[in-house]
Coordinates of C-alpha atoms (C1' of nucleotides) and ligand atoms in Angstrom, one line a residue:
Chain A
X7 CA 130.7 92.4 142.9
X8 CA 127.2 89.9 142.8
X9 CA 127.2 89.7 146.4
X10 CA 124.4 87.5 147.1
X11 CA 124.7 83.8 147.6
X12 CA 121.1 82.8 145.7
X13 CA 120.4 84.5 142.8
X14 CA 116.8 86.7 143.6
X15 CA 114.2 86.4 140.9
X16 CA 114.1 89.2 138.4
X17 CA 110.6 90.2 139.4
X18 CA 112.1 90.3 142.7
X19 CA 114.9 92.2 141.8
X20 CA 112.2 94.8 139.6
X21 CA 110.4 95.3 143.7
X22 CA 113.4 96.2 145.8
X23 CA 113.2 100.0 144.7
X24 CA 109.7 100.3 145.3
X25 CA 110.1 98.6 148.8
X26 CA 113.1 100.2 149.7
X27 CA 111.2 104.2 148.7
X28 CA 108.2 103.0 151.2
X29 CA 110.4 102.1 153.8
X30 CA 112.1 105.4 153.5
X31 CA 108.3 107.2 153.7
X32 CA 107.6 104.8 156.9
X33 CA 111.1 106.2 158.3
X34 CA 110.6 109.9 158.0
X35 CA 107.2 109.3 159.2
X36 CA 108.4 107.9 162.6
X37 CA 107.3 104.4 162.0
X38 CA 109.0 101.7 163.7
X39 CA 107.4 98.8 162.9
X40 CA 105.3 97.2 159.7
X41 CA 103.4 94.3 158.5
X42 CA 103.4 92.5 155.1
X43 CA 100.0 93.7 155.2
X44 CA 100.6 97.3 155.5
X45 CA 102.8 97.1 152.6
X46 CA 100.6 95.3 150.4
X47 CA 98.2 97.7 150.8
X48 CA 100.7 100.4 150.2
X49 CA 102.7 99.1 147.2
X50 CA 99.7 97.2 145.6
X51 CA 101.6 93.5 145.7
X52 CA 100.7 90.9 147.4
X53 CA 101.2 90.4 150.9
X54 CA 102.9 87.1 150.6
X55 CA 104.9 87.8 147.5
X56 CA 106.7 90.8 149.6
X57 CA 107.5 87.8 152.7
X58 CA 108.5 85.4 149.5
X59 CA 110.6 88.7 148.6
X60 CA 112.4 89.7 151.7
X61 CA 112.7 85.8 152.5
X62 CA 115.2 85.6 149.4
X63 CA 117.9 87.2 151.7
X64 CA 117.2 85.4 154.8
X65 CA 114.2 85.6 157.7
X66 CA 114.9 89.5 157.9
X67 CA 111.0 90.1 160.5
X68 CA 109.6 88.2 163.9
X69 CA 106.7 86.4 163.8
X70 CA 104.3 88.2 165.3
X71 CA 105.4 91.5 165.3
X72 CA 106.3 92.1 161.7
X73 CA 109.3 94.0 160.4
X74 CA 111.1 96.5 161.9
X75 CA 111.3 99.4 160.1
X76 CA 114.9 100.6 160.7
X77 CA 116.4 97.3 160.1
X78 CA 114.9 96.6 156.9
X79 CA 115.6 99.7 155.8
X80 CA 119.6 99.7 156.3
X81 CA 119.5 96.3 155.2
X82 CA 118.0 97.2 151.2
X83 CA 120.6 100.6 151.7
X84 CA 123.1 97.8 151.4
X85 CA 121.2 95.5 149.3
X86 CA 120.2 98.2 146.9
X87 CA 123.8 99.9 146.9
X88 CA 122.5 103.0 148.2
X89 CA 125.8 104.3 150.0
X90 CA 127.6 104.8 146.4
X91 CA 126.6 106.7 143.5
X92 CA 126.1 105.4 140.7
X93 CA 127.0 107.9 137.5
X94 CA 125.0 108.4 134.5
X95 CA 125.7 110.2 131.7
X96 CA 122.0 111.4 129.6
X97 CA 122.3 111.7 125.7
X98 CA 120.0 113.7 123.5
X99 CA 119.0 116.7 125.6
X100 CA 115.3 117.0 123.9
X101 CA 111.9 117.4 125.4
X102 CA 112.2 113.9 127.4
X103 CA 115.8 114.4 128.2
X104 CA 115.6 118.2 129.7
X105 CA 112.7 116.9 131.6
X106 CA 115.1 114.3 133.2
X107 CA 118.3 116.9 133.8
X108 CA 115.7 119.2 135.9
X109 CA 114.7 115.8 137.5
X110 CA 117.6 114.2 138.2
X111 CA 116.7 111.2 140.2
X112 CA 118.2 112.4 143.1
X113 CA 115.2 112.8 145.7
X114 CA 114.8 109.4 146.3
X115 CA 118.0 107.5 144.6
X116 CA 121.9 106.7 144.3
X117 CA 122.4 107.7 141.0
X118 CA 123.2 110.7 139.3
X119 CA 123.2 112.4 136.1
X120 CA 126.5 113.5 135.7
X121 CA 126.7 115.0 132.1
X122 CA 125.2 115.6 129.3
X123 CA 125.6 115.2 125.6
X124 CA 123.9 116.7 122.5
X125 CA 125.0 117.6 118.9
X126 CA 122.8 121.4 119.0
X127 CA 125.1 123.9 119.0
X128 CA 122.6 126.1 121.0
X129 CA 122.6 123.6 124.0
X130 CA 126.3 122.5 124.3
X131 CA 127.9 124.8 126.8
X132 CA 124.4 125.1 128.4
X133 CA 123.5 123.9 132.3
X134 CA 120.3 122.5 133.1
X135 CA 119.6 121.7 136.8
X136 CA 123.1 121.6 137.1
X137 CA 124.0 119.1 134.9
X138 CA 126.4 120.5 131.7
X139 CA 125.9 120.0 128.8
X140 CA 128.6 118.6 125.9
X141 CA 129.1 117.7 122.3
X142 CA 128.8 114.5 121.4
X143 CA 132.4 114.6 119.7
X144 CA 133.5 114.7 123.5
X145 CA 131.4 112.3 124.7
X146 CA 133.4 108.8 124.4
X147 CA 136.5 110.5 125.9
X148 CA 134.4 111.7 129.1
X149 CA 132.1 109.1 130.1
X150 CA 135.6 107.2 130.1
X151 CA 137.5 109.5 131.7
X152 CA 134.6 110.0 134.4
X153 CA 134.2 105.5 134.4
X154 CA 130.8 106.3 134.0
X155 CA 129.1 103.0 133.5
X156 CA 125.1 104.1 132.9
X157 CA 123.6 105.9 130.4
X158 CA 120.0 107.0 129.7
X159 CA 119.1 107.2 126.2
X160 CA 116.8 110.1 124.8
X161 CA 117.9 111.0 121.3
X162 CA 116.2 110.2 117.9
X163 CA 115.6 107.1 117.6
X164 CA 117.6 106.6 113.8
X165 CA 120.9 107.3 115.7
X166 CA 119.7 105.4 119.0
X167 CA 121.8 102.5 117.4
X168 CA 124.8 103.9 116.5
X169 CA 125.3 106.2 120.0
X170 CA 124.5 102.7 121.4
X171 CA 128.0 101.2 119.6
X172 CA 129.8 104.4 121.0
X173 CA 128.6 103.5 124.4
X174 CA 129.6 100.2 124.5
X175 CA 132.8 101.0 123.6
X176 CA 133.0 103.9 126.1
X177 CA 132.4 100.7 128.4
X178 CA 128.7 101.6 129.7
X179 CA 127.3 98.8 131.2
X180 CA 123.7 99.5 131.1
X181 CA 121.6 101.4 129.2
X182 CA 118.0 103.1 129.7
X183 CA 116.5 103.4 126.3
X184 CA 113.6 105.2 125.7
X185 CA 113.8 105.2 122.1
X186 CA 111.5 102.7 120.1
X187 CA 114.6 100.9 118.6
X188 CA 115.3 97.9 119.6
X189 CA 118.8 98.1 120.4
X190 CA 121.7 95.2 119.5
X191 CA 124.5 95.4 122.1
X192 CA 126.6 92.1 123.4
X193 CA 125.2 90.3 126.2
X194 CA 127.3 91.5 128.8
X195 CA 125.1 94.6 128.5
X196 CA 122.2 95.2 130.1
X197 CA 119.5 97.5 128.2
X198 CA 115.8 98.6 129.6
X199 CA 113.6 99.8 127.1
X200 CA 110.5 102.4 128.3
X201 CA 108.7 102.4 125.5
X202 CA 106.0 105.3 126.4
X203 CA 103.9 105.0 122.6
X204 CA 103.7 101.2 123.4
X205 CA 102.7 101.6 127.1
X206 CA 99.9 104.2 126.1
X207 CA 98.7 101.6 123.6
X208 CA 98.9 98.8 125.3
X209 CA 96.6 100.9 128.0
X210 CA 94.4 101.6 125.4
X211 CA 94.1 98.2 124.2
X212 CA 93.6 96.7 127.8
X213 CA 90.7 99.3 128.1
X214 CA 88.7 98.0 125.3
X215 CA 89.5 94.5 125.2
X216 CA 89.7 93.8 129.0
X217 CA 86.5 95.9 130.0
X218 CA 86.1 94.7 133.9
X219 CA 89.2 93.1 134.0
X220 CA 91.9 94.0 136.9
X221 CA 96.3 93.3 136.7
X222 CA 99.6 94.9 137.3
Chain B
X3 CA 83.0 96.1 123.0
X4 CA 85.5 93.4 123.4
X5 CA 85.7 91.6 120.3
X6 CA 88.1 88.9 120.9
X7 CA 86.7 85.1 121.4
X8 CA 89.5 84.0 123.6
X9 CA 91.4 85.9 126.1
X10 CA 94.8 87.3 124.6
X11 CA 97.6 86.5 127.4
X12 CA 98.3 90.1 128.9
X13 CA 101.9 89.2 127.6
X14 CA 101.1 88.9 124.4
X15 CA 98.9 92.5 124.6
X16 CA 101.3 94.5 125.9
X17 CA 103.8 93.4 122.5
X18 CA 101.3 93.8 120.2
X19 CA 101.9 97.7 120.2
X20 CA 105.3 96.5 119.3
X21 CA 104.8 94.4 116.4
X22 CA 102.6 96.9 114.8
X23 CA 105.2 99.6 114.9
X24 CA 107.9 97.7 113.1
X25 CA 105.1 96.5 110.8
X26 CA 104.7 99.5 109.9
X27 CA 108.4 100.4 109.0
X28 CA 108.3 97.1 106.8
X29 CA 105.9 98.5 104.7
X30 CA 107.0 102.1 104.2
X31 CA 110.0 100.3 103.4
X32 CA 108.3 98.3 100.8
X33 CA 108.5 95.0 102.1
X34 CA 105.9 92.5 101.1
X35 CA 106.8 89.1 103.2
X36 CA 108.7 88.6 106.7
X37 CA 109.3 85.4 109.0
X38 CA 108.9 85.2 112.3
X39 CA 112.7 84.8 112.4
X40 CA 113.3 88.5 110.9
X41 CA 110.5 90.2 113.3
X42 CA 112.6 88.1 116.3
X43 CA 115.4 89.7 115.2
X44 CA 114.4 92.9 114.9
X45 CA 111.8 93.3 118.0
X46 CA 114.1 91.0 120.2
X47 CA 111.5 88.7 121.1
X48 CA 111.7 85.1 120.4
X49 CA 110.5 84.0 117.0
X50 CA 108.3 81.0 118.8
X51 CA 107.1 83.6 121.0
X52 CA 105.9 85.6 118.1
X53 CA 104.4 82.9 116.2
X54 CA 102.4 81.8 119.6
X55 CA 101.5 85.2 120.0
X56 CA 100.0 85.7 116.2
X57 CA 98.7 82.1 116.6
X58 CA 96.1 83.7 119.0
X59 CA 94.5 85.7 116.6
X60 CA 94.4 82.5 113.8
X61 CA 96.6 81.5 111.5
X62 CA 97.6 84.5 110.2
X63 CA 100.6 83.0 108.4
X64 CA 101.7 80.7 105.6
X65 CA 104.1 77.9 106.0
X66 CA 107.1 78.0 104.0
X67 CA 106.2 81.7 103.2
X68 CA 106.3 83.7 106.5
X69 CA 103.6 86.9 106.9
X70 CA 102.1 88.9 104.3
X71 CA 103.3 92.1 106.1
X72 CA 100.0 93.9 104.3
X73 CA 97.7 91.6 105.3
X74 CA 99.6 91.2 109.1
X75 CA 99.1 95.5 109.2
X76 CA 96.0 95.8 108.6
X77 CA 94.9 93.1 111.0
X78 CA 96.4 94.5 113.8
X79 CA 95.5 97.8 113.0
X80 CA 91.6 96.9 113.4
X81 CA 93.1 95.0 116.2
X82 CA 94.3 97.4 117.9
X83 CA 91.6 99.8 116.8
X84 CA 93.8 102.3 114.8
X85 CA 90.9 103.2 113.3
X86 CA 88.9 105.4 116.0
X87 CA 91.2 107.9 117.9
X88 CA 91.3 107.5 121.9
X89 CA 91.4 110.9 123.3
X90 CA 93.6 111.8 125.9
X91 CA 93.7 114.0 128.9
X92 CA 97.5 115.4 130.6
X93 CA 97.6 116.2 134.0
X94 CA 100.2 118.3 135.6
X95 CA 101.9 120.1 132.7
X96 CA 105.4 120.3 134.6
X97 CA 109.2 118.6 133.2
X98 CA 107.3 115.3 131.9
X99 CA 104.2 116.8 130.9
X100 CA 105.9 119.1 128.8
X101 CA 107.6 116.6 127.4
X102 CA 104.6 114.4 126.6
X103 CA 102.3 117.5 125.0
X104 CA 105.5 118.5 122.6
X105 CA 105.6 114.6 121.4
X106 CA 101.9 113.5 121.6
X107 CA 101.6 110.2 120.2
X108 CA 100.8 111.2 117.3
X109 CA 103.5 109.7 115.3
X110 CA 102.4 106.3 115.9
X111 CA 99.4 105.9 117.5
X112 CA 95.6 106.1 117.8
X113 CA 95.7 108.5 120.5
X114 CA 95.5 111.9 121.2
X115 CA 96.2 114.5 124.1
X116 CA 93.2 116.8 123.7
X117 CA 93.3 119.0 126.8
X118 CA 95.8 119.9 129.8
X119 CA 95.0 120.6 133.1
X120 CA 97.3 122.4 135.7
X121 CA 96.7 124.9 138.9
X122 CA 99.7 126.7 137.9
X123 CA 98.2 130.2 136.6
X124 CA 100.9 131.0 134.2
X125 CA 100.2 127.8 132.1
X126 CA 96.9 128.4 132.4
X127 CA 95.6 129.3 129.0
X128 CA 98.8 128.9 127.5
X129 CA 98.7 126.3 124.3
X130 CA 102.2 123.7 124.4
X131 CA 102.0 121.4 120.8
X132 CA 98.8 122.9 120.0
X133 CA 96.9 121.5 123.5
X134 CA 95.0 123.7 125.6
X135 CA 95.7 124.2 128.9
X136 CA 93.2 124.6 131.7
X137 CA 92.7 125.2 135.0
X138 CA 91.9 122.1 137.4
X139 CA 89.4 123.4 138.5
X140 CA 87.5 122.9 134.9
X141 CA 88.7 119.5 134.7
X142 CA 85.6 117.4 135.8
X143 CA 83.2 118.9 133.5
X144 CA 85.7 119.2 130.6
X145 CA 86.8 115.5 130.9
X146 CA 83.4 114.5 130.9
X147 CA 82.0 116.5 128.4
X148 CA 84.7 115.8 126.0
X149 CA 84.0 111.9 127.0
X150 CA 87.9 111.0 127.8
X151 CA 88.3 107.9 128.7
X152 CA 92.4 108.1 129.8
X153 CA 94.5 110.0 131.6
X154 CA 98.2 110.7 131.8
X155 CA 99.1 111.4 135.5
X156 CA 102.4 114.1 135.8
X157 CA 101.8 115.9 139.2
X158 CA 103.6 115.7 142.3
X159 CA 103.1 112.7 144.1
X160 CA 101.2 113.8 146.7
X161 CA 98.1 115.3 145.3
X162 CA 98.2 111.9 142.7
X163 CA 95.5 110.3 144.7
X164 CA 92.7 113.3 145.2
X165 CA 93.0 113.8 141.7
X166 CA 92.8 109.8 140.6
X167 CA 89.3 110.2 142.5
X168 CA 88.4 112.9 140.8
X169 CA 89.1 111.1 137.5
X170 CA 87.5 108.4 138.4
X171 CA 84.5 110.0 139.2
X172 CA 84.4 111.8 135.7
X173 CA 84.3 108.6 134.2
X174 CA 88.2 107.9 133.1
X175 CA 88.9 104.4 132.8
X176 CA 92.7 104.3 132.3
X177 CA 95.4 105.9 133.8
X178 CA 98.8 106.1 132.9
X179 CA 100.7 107.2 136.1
X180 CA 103.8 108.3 136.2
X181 CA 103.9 109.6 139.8
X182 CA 105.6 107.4 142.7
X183 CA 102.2 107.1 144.3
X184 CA 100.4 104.0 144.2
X185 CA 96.8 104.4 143.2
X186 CA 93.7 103.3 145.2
X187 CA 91.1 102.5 142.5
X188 CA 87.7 100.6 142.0
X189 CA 88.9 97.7 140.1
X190 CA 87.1 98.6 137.0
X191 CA 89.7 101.2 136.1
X192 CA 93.2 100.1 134.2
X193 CA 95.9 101.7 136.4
X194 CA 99.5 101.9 134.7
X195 CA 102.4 102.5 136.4
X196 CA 105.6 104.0 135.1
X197 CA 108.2 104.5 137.9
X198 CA 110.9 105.8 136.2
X199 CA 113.0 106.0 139.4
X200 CA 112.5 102.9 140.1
X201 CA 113.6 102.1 136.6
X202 CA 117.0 103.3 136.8
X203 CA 117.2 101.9 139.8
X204 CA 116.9 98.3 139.6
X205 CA 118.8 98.8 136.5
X206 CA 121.4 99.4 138.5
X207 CA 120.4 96.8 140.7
X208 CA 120.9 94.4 138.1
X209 CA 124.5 95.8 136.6
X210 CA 125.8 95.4 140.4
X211 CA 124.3 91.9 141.3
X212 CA 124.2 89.9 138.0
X213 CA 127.2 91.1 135.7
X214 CA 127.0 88.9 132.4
X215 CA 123.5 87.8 132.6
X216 CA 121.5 88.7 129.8
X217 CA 117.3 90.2 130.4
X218 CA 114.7 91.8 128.8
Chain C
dT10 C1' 101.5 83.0 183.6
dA11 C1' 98.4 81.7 180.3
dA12 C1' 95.2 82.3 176.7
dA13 C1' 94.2 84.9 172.7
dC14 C1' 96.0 87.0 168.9
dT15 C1' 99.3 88.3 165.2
dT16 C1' 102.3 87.6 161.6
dT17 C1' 106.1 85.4 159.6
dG18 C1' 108.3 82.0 156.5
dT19 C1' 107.5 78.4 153.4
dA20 C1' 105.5 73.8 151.6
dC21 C1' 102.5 73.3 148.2
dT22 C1' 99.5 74.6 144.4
dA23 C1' 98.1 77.4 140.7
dT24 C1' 98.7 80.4 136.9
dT25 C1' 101.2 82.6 133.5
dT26 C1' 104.7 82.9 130.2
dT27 C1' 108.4 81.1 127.5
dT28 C1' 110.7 77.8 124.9
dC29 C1' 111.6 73.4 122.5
dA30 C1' 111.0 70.6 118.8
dC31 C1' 108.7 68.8 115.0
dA32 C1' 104.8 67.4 111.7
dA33 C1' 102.5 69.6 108.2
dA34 C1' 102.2 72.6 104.5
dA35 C1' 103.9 75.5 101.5
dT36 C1' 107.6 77.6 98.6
dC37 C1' 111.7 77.3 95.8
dA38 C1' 115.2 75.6 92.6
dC39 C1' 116.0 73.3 88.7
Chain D
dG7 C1' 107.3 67.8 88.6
dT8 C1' 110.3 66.4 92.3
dG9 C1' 113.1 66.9 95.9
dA10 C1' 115.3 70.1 99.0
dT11 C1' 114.3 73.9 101.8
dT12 C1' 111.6 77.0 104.5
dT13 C1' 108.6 78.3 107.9
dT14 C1' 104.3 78.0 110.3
dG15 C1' 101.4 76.5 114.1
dT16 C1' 101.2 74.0 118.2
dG17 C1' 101.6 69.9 121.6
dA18 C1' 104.2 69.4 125.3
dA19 C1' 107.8 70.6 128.6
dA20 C1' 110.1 74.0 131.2
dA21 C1' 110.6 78.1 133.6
dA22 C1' 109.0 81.9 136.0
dT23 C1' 105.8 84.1 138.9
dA24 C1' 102.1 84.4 142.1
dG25 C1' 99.0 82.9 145.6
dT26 C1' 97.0 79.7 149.4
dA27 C1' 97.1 78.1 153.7
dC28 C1' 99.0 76.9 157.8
dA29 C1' 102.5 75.5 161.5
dA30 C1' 105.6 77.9 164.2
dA31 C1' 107.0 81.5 166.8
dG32 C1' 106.4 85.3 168.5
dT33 C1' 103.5 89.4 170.8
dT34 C1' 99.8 91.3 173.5
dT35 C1' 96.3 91.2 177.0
dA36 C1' 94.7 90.4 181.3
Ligands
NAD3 N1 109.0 113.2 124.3 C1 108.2 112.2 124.5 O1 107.1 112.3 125.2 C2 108.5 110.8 124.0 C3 107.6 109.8 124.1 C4 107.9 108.5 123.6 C5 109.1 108.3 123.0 N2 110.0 109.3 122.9 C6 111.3 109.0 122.3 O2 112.3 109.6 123.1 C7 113.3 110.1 122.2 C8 113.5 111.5 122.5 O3 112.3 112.2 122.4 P1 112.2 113.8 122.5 O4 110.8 114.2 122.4 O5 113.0 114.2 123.7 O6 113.0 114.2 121.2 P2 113.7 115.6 120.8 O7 113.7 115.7 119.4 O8 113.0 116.7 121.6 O9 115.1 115.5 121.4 C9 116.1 114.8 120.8 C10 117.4 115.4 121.2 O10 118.5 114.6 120.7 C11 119.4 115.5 120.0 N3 120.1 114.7 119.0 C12 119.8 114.5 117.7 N4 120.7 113.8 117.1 C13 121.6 113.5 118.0 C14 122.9 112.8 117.9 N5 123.3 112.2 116.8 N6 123.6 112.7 119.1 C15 123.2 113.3 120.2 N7 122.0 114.0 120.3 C16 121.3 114.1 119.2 C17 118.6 116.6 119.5 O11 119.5 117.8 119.3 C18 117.6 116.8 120.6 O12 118.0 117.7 121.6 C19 112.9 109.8 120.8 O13 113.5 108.7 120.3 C20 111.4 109.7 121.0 O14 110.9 108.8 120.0 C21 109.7 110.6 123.4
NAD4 N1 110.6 114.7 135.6 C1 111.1 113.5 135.7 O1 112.1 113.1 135.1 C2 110.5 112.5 136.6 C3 111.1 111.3 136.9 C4 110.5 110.3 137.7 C5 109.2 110.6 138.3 N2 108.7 111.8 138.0 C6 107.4 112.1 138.6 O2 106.5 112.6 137.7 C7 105.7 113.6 138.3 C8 105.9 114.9 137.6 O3 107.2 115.3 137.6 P1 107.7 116.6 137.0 O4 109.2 116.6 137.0 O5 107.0 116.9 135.7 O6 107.2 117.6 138.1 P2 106.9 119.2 138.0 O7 106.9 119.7 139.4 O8 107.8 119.8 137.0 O9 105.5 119.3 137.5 C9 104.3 119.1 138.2 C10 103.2 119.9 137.6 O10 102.0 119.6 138.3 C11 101.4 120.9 138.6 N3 100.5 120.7 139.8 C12 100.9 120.8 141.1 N4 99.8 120.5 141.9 C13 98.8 120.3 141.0 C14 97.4 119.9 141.2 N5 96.9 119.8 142.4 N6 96.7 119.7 140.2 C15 97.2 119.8 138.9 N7 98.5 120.1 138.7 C16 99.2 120.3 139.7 C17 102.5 121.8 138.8 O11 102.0 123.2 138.6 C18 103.5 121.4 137.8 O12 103.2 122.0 136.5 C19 106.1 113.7 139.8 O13 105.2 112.9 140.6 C20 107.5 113.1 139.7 O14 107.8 112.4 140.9 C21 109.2 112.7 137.2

DNA sequence: TAAACTTTGTACTATTTTTCACAAAATCAC
DNA sequence: GTGATTTTGTGAAAAATAGTACAAAGTTTA
């Protein structure tokens, strides 16, 4: 299933969905062709990191003329796996996690939230944005009966660990944790934390520690 | 205002957060020492990492004794200025701002959200978590007369840049933004992105194109 | 067709971040 | 008190990421 003959960097890898949602703007816009230098400007990175990023999968522009639009943009549809969907299943459907089911990730992505777990009695049996909701006493038996290999992680944070176990038995292969535990799951399993307290503090702490300074 | 000899690496800043929030679970639990090995473990960051990281700030350890977690709090928490609140302003009160003014930070942090702003006149005047909301067009004058310095971005994407202008010309200095748009800003003020498509995304990304590697 | 211009792809360099590995210093066990 | 054990702090190496600069290859203009 890794389909590429070099392994791209992971900060690489972190870019492609940003570069393929530009393209996409370019497309509907009737653009046909673009520079590095256009999408530096648009994406905020560096003009020759993007060519040191597209040149990971081979000399995909023309010297000269730049990239065509069209191209690169089936080409990261491939790249990015953006012709199957990719189901994910959301548990803990609180503030964070009913702003997500209305959401849904759909307007610009290949994935999509398929169900829905929660232990409150008042929101099992519930639909939000489409998406239903079920008890957690279901949920190993579904997200394996549905092979759904993603799951984003919204519940309190003391049970983030043990839903985690569940999951990995379910065999979910990658997690999106926005809890502020620090989850221990086997190797072969791939976890993202979005930490949203830390990222506000580390903002802060940029602010008055790094007065005039510029990054990210 | 900045109060640091040396230059922390931005690495290291943007864990700090981190280390003080499990700090602080050591010591409502009562513990009195911890190693660098135990904080590894429970963070998931490398213990030489954490030791390099601490090392910037002095030696804030013993050998053969580990951290005094007391004495580690309540350095970082002058460090990180838990003393003196930040305040906050919300923009765009929709899913994820609702989300963000029912949780507000306050759990663990030194920051507030004081005000909301939003053109939509049936949240107008309306309270969520106990923050006023208020009509954009008040925003300028409210943002500077209350002296907020940050902002948290939640509107659709394509009204994120008039209003970035708008806050930077009443004086905010840090934005968290969780919009797609990328922001054009004098390079004074702290821009953080947090693409939470994109997120899911190249998490996927990552599941499809390297299977048993281990990140993050 | 030729000269001027544009823009890629990448060799090379720089910077940032992480990790190894170990001497030094302290604790701990008895 | 002494030797075994623990654990820090950091020099040095490695790895990862970003950026400079330019030859090469094309496009555009006239
Ligand atoms: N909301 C925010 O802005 C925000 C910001 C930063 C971090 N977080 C973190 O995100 C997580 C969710 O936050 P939230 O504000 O949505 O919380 P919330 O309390 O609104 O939602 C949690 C949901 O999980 C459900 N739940 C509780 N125990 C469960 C269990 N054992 N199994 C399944 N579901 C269970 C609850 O019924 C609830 O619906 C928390 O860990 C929080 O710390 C939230
Ligand atoms: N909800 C999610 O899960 C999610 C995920 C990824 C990205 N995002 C991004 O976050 C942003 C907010 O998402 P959302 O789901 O909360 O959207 P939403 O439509 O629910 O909320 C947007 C809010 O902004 C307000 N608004 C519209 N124009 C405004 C203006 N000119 N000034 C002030 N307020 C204005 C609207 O009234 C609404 O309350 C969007 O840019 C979206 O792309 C959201």
């Amino acid at each position: 299933m890794a389909n590429e003959t070099v392994k791209i960097p992971q900060a690489t890898a972190k870019r492609l969905p940003l570069y393929y949602r530009f393209l996409k703007n370019l497309h509907s816009s009737g653009k046909q062709r673009v520079s590095s230098a256009e999408l530096s400007e648009a994406v905020k990175v560096d003009s020759a990191t993007i060519r040191r990023d597209f040149s990971y999968f081979g000399a995909l522009g023309k010297k000269g003329y730049g990239y065509n639009v069209n191209y690169l943009l089936s080409f990261f549809r491939k790249t990015l796996d953006q012709d199957e969907l990719t189901k994910v299943a959301l548990i803990g459907v609180g503030n964070l996690g009913t702003a997500f089911l209305h959401y849904n990730f759909l307007k610009n992505n290949n994935t999509k939230i398929e169900v829905a777990f929660d232990v409150d009695e008042g929101k099992v049996g519930k639909t939000i944005g489409e998406v239903p909701i079920f008890h957690m006493d279901d949920m190993d038996k579904q997200i394996v009966a549905a092979d759904i290999q993603v799951a984003i992680l919204t519940v309190p944070a003391p049970v983030a660990q043990p839903i985690t176990d569940r999951l990995v038995q379910a065999n979910v292969k990658g997690i999106l944790n926005f809890t502020p535990a620090r989850l221990n799951v086997p190797a072969a399993i791939r976890v993202h934390h979005i930490d949203l307290a830390v990222e506000l503090q580390s903002l802060v702490y940029f602010l008055k520690h790094y007065p005039t300074e510029t990054e990210e």
